[in-house]
Amino acid sequence: DSGVTQTPKHLITATGQRVTLRCSPRSGDLSVYWYQQSLDQGLQFLIQYYNGEERAKGNILERFSAQQFPDLHSELNLSSLELGDSALYFCASSSQPGGSEQYFGPGTRLTVT
Amino acid sequence: GQQLNQSPQSMFIQEGEDVSMNCTSSSIFNTWLWYKQDPGEGPVLLIALYKAGELTSNGRLTAQFGITRKDSFLNISASIPSDVGIYFCAGPISDRGSTLGRLYFGRGTQLTVWP
């Protein structure tokens, strides 16, 4: 158990809909990272937050957004969903903003039908 | 973007055998990480390497940070059935010596262990 929690575990929704994925980092970790894992693209970095502020952005679509709250939990919002958004979404956390040792949550499997 | 090339893509071995896999990059990395992912689970950090030439062990796992800083190796000795899974190498990019935190991942090595 990495100490990172994610909810929900599974999510099935229709195209065009909006969903919110939630992540709680390990106790004491200030950095939260979101990754997308798909069969064709592998594990891809989406976005990082450190202590409530956006720190780095990767291959995140404009339809996606994230935030980190004062209690350090983070949410990833995916809107106008398309079939191609079906993937595993992972949250990871680390203690430092440039932390290499990132600890991953169990993921949310999103299926868009 | 950065590309980490892992090989082999898959391995089928018998229980008790040793395993070697590697990861190469066209760019220099200051840190190399090895993760293992079980089906339906998140990646689990196995070993972190911070210095060129460094050799680090975690039980039956040993990883090395290549001298060129463009490659890393992972060895598993005396494999057991629970070693089954996908092994990923990963590394953070750096900007002017500062690690930015986002990790690049290889495509993974799928390991199957026959009893």
Coordinates of C-alpha atoms in Angstrom, one line a residue:
Chain A
D1 CA 0.0 0.0 0.0
S2 CA 1.6 3.2 -1.2
G3 CA -0.5 5.5 1.0
V4 CA -1.9 7.3 -2.0
T5 CA -5.7 6.8 -2.4
Q6 CA -7.8 7.3 -5.5
T7 CA -11.6 7.2 -6.0
P8 CA -13.5 5.8 -7.7
K9 CA -11.8 2.6 -8.7
H10 CA -13.9 2.2 -11.9
L11 CA -16.0 4.7 -13.8
I12 CA -18.2 4.1 -16.8
T13 CA -19.7 7.0 -18.6
A14 CA -21.0 8.1 -21.9
T15 CA -19.4 10.4 -24.5
G16 CA -19.9 14.1 -23.9
Q17 CA -20.1 13.7 -20.2
R18 CA -17.9 15.1 -17.4
V19 CA -16.3 13.2 -14.6
T20 CA -14.1 14.0 -11.6
L21 CA -11.4 11.8 -10.3
R22 CA -10.1 12.2 -6.7
C23 CA -6.7 11.6 -5.2
S24 CA -5.4 11.9 -1.7
P25 CA -1.6 12.0 -1.4
R26 CA 0.6 10.2 1.1
S27 CA 0.6 11.9 4.5
G28 CA 3.1 14.8 4.4
D29 CA 3.5 14.8 0.6
L30 CA 2.9 18.2 -1.0
S31 CA 3.3 17.2 -4.6
V32 CA 0.6 15.5 -6.6
Y33 CA 1.1 14.2 -10.2
W34 CA -1.6 12.9 -12.6
Y35 CA -0.7 10.3 -15.3
Q36 CA -2.7 8.7 -18.0
Q37 CA -2.0 5.1 -19.0
S38 CA -3.4 3.7 -22.3
L39 CA -2.3 0.8 -24.4
D40 CA -1.1 2.9 -27.3
Q41 CA 0.5 5.8 -25.4
G42 CA 1.8 4.1 -22.3
L43 CA 2.2 6.1 -19.1
Q44 CA 2.0 9.8 -19.9
F45 CA 2.4 12.7 -17.5
L46 CA -0.6 15.1 -17.4
I47 CA 0.0 17.7 -14.7
Q48 CA 1.7 18.4 -11.4
Y49 CA 0.6 20.4 -8.4
Y50 CA 2.8 21.4 -5.4
N51 CA 1.2 22.8 -2.3
G52 CA -1.9 24.0 -4.1
E53 CA -0.2 25.5 -7.1
E54 CA 0.2 24.2 -10.6
R55 CA 3.9 23.4 -11.2
A56 CA 4.2 21.5 -14.4
K57 CA 2.0 20.6 -17.3
G58 CA 2.4 17.8 -19.7
N59 CA 0.2 16.3 -22.4
I60 CA -3.0 17.4 -20.9
L61 CA -5.9 18.2 -23.1
E62 CA -7.8 21.5 -22.8
R63 CA -10.9 19.5 -21.9
F64 CA -9.1 18.3 -18.8
S65 CA -8.3 20.4 -15.7
A66 CA -7.1 19.7 -12.2
Q67 CA -6.7 21.4 -8.9
Q68 CA -5.1 20.8 -5.5
F69 CA -7.0 21.8 -2.4
P70 CA -5.8 23.3 0.9
D71 CA -5.9 19.8 2.5
L72 CA -3.7 18.7 -0.4
H73 CA -6.1 16.3 -2.0
S74 CA -6.4 16.7 -5.8
E75 CA -9.1 16.4 -8.4
L76 CA -8.8 15.7 -12.1
N77 CA -11.8 16.9 -14.1
L78 CA -12.4 15.4 -17.5
S79 CA -15.1 17.0 -19.7
S80 CA -16.7 16.5 -23.1
L81 CA -15.4 12.9 -22.9
E82 CA -14.5 11.0 -26.0
L83 CA -14.1 7.3 -26.6
G84 CA -10.3 7.9 -26.7
D85 CA -10.3 9.1 -23.2
S86 CA -10.8 5.6 -21.9
A87 CA -7.7 4.8 -19.9
L88 CA -6.3 4.2 -16.5
Y89 CA -5.7 7.5 -14.6
F90 CA -3.1 7.4 -11.9
C91 CA -2.3 9.9 -9.2
A92 CA 1.2 9.9 -7.6
S93 CA 2.7 11.9 -4.8
S94 CA 6.1 12.9 -3.6
S95 CA 7.4 15.1 -0.7
Q96 CA 9.4 17.5 -2.9
P97 CA 8.4 19.6 -5.9
G98 CA 11.1 18.0 -8.0
G99 CA 10.6 14.7 -6.3
S100 CA 11.8 11.8 -8.4
E101 CA 10.5 9.1 -6.0
Q102 CA 6.9 9.2 -6.8
Y103 CA 4.4 6.9 -5.1
F104 CA 1.4 5.8 -7.2
G105 CA -2.2 5.2 -6.2
P106 CA -4.2 2.3 -7.4
G107 CA -5.7 4.2 -10.3
T108 CA -9.1 4.9 -11.7
R109 CA -10.2 3.0 -14.7
L110 CA -12.3 5.2 -16.9
T111 CA -14.4 3.7 -19.7
V112 CA -16.2 6.0 -22.1
T113 CA -19.0 4.3 -24.1
Chain B
G1 CA 9.7 14.5 -26.1
Q2 CA 12.0 12.1 -24.2
Q3 CA 11.9 8.5 -25.2
L4 CA 13.0 5.6 -23.0
N5 CA 13.5 2.4 -24.8
Q6 CA 13.1 -0.8 -22.8
S7 CA 14.1 -4.2 -23.8
P8 CA 13.1 -6.8 -24.1
Q9 CA 9.4 -6.1 -24.5
S10 CA 8.5 -9.5 -22.9
M11 CA 10.2 -12.4 -21.2
F12 CA 9.1 -15.9 -20.5
I13 CA 11.2 -17.6 -18.0
Q14 CA 11.2 -20.6 -15.6
E15 CA 11.0 -20.2 -11.9
G16 CA 14.5 -19.9 -10.4
E17 CA 16.1 -18.3 -13.5
D18 CA 17.8 -14.9 -13.4
V19 CA 16.4 -12.0 -15.4
S20 CA 18.0 -9.0 -17.0
M21 CA 16.3 -6.1 -18.6
N22 CA 17.5 -2.6 -19.7
C23 CA 16.4 0.8 -20.5
T24 CA 18.2 3.3 -22.8
S25 CA 17.6 7.0 -23.6
S26 CA 18.9 9.4 -26.1
S27 CA 19.1 12.0 -23.4
I28 CA 21.0 12.1 -20.1
F29 CA 19.1 11.4 -16.9
N30 CA 20.2 12.3 -13.4
T31 CA 17.9 9.8 -11.8
W32 CA 16.7 6.4 -12.9
L33 CA 13.7 4.7 -11.3
W34 CA 12.4 1.2 -11.7
Y35 CA 8.7 0.4 -11.1
K36 CA 6.7 -2.8 -11.2
Q37 CA 3.0 -2.9 -12.1
D38 CA 0.7 -5.7 -11.4
P39 CA -2.5 -6.0 -13.5
G40 CA -5.1 -3.5 -12.4
E41 CA -2.8 -1.9 -9.9
G42 CA -0.6 1.2 -9.8
P43 CA 3.1 1.1 -10.4
V44 CA 5.2 0.3 -7.3
L45 CA 8.6 1.9 -6.9
L46 CA 11.3 -0.8 -6.6
I47 CA 14.6 1.0 -6.8
A48 CA 15.8 4.6 -7.3
L49 CA 19.3 5.4 -8.6
Y50 CA 20.9 8.8 -8.3
K51 CA 24.6 8.5 -9.4
A52 CA 26.2 7.3 -12.6
G53 CA 27.7 3.9 -11.9
E54 CA 25.6 3.3 -8.8
L55 CA 24.6 -0.3 -8.1
T56 CA 21.6 -0.7 -5.7
S57 CA 19.9 -3.8 -4.5
N58 CA 16.4 -4.4 -3.1
G59 CA 16.2 -8.1 -2.1
R60 CA 16.6 -10.2 -5.2
L61 CA 16.5 -7.1 -7.4
T62 CA 19.6 -5.2 -8.4
A63 CA 19.7 -2.1 -10.6
Q64 CA 22.5 -0.1 -12.1
F65 CA 22.8 3.5 -13.2
G66 CA 24.8 3.4 -16.5
I67 CA 28.1 5.3 -16.7
T68 CA 26.9 7.3 -19.7
R69 CA 23.8 8.3 -17.7
K70 CA 21.8 7.3 -20.8
D71 CA 21.0 3.8 -19.6
S72 CA 20.0 1.6 -16.7
F73 CA 19.7 -2.1 -16.0
L74 CA 17.6 -4.2 -13.7
N75 CA 18.4 -7.8 -12.7
I76 CA 16.2 -10.2 -10.8
S77 CA 17.8 -13.2 -9.4
A78 CA 16.2 -16.6 -8.7
S79 CA 12.8 -15.5 -10.0
I80 CA 9.6 -16.6 -8.3
P81 CA 6.0 -16.6 -9.6
S82 CA 5.1 -13.4 -7.8
D83 CA 7.7 -11.6 -9.9
V84 CA 5.2 -11.7 -12.8
G85 CA 4.2 -8.2 -13.9
I86 CA 5.3 -5.3 -16.0
Y87 CA 8.6 -3.6 -15.1
F88 CA 9.0 0.1 -16.1
C89 CA 12.0 2.3 -16.1
A90 CA 11.4 6.0 -15.6
G91 CA 13.3 9.2 -15.2
P92 CA 12.6 12.8 -14.5
I93 CA 13.7 15.5 -17.0
S94 CA 16.0 18.2 -15.8
D95 CA 16.2 21.8 -16.7
R96 CA 19.5 23.6 -16.0
G97 CA 20.4 21.0 -13.4
S98 CA 17.0 21.2 -11.5
T99 CA 14.8 18.1 -11.6
L100 CA 11.3 19.1 -12.7
G101 CA 9.5 16.1 -11.3
R102 CA 7.5 14.9 -14.2
L103 CA 8.6 11.3 -15.0
Y104 CA 9.1 9.8 -18.5
F105 CA 8.3 6.1 -18.6
G106 CA 9.5 3.3 -20.9
R107 CA 6.9 1.0 -22.4
G108 CA 7.7 -1.7 -20.0
T109 CA 9.0 -5.3 -20.0
Q110 CA 6.3 -7.9 -19.4
L111 CA 7.7 -10.7 -17.3
T112 CA 6.1 -14.1 -17.1
V113 CA 7.4 -16.8 -14.8
W114 CA 6.5 -20.4 -15.3
P115 CA 6.5 -22.6 -12.2

